[in-house]
PDB file of N, CA and C in Angstrom:
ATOM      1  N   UNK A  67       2.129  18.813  -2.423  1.00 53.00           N
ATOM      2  CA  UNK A  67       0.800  18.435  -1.929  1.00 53.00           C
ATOM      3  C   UNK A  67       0.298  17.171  -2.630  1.00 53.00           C
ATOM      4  N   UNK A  68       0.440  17.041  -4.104  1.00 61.00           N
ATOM      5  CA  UNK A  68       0.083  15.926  -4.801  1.00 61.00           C
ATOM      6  C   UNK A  68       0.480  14.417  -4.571  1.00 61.00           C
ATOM      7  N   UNK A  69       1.966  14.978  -3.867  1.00 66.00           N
ATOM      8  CA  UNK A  69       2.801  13.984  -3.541  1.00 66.00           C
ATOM      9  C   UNK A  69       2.340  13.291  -2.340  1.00 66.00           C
ATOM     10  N   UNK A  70       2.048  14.205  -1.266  1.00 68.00           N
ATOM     11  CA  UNK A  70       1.521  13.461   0.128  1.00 68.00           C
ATOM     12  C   UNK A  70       0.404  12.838  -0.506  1.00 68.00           C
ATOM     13  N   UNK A  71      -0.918  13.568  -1.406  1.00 70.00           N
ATOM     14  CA  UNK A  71      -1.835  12.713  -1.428  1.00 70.00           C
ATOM     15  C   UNK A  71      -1.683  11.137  -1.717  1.00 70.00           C
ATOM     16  N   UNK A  72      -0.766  11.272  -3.398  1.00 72.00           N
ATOM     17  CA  UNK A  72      -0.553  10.263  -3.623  1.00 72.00           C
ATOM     18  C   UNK A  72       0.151   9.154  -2.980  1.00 72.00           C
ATOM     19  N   UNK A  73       0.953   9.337  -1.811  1.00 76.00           N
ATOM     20  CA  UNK A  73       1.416   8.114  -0.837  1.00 76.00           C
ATOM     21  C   UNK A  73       0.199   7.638   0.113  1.00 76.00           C
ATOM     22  N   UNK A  74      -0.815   8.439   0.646  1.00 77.00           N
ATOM     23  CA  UNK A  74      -2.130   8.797   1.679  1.00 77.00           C
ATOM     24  C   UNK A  74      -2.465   7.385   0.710  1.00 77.00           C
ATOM     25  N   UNK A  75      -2.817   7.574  -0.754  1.00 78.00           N
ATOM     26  CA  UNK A  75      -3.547   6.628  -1.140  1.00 78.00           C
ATOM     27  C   UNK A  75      -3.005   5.413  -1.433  1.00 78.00           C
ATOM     28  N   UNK A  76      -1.713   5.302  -1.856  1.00 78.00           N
ATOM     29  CA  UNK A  76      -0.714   4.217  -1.479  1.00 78.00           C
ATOM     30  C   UNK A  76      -1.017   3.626  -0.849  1.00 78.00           C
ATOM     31  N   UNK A  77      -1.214   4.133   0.832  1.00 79.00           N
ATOM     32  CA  UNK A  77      -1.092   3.206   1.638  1.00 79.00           C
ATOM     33  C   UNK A  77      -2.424   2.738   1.624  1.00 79.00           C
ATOM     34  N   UNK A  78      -3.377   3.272   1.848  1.00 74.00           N
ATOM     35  CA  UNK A  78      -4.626   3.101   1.687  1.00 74.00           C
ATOM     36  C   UNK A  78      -4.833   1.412   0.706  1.00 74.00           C
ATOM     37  N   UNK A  79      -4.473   1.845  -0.105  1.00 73.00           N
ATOM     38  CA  UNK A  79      -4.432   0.472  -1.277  1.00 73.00           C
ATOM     39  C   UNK A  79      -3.770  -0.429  -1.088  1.00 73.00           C
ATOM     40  N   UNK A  80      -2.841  -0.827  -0.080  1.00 74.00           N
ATOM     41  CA  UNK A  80      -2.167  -1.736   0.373  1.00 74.00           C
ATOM     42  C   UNK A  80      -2.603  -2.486   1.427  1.00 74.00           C
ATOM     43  N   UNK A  81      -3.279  -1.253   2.714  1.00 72.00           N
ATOM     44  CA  UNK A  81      -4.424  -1.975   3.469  1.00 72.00           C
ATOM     45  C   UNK A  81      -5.219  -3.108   3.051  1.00 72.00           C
ATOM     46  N   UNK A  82      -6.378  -2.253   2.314  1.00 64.00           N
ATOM     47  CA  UNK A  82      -7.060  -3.040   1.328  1.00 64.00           C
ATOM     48  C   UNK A  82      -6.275  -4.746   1.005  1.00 64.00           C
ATOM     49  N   UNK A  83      -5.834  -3.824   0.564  1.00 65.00           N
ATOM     50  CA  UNK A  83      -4.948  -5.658  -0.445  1.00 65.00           C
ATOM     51  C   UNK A  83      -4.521  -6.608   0.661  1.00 65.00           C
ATOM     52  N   UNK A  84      -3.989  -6.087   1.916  1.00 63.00           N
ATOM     53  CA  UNK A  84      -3.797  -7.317   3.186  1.00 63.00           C
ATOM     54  C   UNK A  84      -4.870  -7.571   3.272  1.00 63.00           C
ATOM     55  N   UNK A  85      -5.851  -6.742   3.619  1.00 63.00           N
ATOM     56  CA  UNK A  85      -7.122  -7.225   4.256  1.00 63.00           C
ATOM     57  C   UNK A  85      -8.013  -8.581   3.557  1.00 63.00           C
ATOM     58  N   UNK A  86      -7.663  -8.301   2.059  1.00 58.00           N
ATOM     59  CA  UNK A  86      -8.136  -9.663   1.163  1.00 58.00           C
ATOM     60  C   UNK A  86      -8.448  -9.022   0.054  1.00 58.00           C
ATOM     61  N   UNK A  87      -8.992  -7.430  -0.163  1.00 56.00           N
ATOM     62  CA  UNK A  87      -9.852  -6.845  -1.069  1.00 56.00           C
ATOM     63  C   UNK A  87     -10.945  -7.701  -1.468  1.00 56.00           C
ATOM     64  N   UNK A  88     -12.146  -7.819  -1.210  1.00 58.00           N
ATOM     65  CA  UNK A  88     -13.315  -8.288  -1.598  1.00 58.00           C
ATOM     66  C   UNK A  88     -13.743  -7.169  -1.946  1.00 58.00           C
ATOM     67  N   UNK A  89     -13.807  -5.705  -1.270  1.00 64.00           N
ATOM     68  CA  UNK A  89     -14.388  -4.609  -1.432  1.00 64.00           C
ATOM     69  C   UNK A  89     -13.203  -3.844  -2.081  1.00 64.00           C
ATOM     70  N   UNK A  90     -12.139  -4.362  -2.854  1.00 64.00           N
ATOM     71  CA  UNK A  90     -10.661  -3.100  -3.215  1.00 64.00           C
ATOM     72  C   UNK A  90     -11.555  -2.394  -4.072  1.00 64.00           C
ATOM     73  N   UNK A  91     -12.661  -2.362  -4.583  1.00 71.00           N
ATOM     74  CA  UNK A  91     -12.959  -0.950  -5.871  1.00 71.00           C
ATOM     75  C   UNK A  91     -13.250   0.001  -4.735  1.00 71.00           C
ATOM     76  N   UNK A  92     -14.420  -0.411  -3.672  1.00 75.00           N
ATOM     77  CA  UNK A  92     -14.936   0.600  -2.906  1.00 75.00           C
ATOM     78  C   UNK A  92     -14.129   0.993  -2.286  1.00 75.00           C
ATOM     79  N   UNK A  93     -13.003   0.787  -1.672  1.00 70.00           N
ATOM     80  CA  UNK A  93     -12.262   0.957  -0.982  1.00 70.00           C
ATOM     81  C   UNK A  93     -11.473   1.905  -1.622  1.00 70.00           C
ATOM     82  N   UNK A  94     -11.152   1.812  -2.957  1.00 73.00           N
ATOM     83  CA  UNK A  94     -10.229   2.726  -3.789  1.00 73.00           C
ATOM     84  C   UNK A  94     -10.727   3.847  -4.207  1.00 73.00           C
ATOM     85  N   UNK A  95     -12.192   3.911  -4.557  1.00 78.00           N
ATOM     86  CA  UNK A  95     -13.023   5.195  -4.896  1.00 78.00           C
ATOM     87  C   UNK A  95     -13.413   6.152  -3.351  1.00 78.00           C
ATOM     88  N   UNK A  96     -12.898   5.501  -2.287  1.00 81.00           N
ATOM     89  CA  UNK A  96     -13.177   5.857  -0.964  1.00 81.00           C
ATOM     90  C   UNK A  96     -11.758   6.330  -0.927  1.00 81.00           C
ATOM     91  N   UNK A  97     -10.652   6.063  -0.831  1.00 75.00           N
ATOM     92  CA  UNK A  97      -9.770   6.898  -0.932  1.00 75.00           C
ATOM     93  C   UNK A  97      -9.517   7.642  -1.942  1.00 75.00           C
ATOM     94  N   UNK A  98     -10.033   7.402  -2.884  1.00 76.00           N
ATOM     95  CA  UNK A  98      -9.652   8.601  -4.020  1.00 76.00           C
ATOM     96  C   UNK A  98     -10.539  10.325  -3.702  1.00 76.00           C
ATOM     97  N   UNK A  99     -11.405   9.922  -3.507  1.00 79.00           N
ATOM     98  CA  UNK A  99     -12.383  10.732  -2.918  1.00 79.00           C
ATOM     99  C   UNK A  99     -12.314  11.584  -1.807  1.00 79.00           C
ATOM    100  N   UNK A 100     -11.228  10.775  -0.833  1.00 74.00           N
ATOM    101  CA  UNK A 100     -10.407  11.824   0.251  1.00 74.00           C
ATOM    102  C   UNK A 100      -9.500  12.414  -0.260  1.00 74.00           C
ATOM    103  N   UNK A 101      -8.830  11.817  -1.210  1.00 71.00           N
ATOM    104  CA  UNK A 101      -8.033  12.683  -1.718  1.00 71.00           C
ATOM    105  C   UNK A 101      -8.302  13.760  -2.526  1.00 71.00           C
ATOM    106  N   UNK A 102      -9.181  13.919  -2.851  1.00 70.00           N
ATOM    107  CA  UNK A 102      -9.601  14.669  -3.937  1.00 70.00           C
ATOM    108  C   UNK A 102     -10.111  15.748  -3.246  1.00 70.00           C
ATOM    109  N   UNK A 103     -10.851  15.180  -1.304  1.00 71.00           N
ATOM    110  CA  UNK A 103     -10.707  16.662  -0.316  1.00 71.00           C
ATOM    111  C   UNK A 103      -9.982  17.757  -0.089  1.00 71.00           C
ATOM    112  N   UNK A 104      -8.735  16.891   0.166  1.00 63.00           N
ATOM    113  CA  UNK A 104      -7.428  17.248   0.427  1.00 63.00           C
ATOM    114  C   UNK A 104      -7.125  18.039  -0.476  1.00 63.00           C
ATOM    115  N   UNK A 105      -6.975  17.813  -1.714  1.00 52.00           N
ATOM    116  CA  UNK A 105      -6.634  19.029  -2.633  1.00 52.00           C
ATOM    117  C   UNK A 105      -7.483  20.069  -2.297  1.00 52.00           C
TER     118      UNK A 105
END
């Protein structure tokens, strides 16, 4: 289970980073935070 999360947010953080990250913190506490559903 830890494992799916942790790729979920992988990708998540890679989005971000194409996109330009101006917003990568919010963006990262926004997926961390789903993940932290998921569990």
């Amino acid at each position: 289970m830890l494992y799916i999360v942790h790729l979920i947010t992988l990708n998540n953080y890679k989005k971000v980073v194409v996109k330009g990250g101006s917003n990568l913190r919010i963006e990262l506490l926004k997926s961390f935070k789903l993940s932290l559903k998921v569990i």
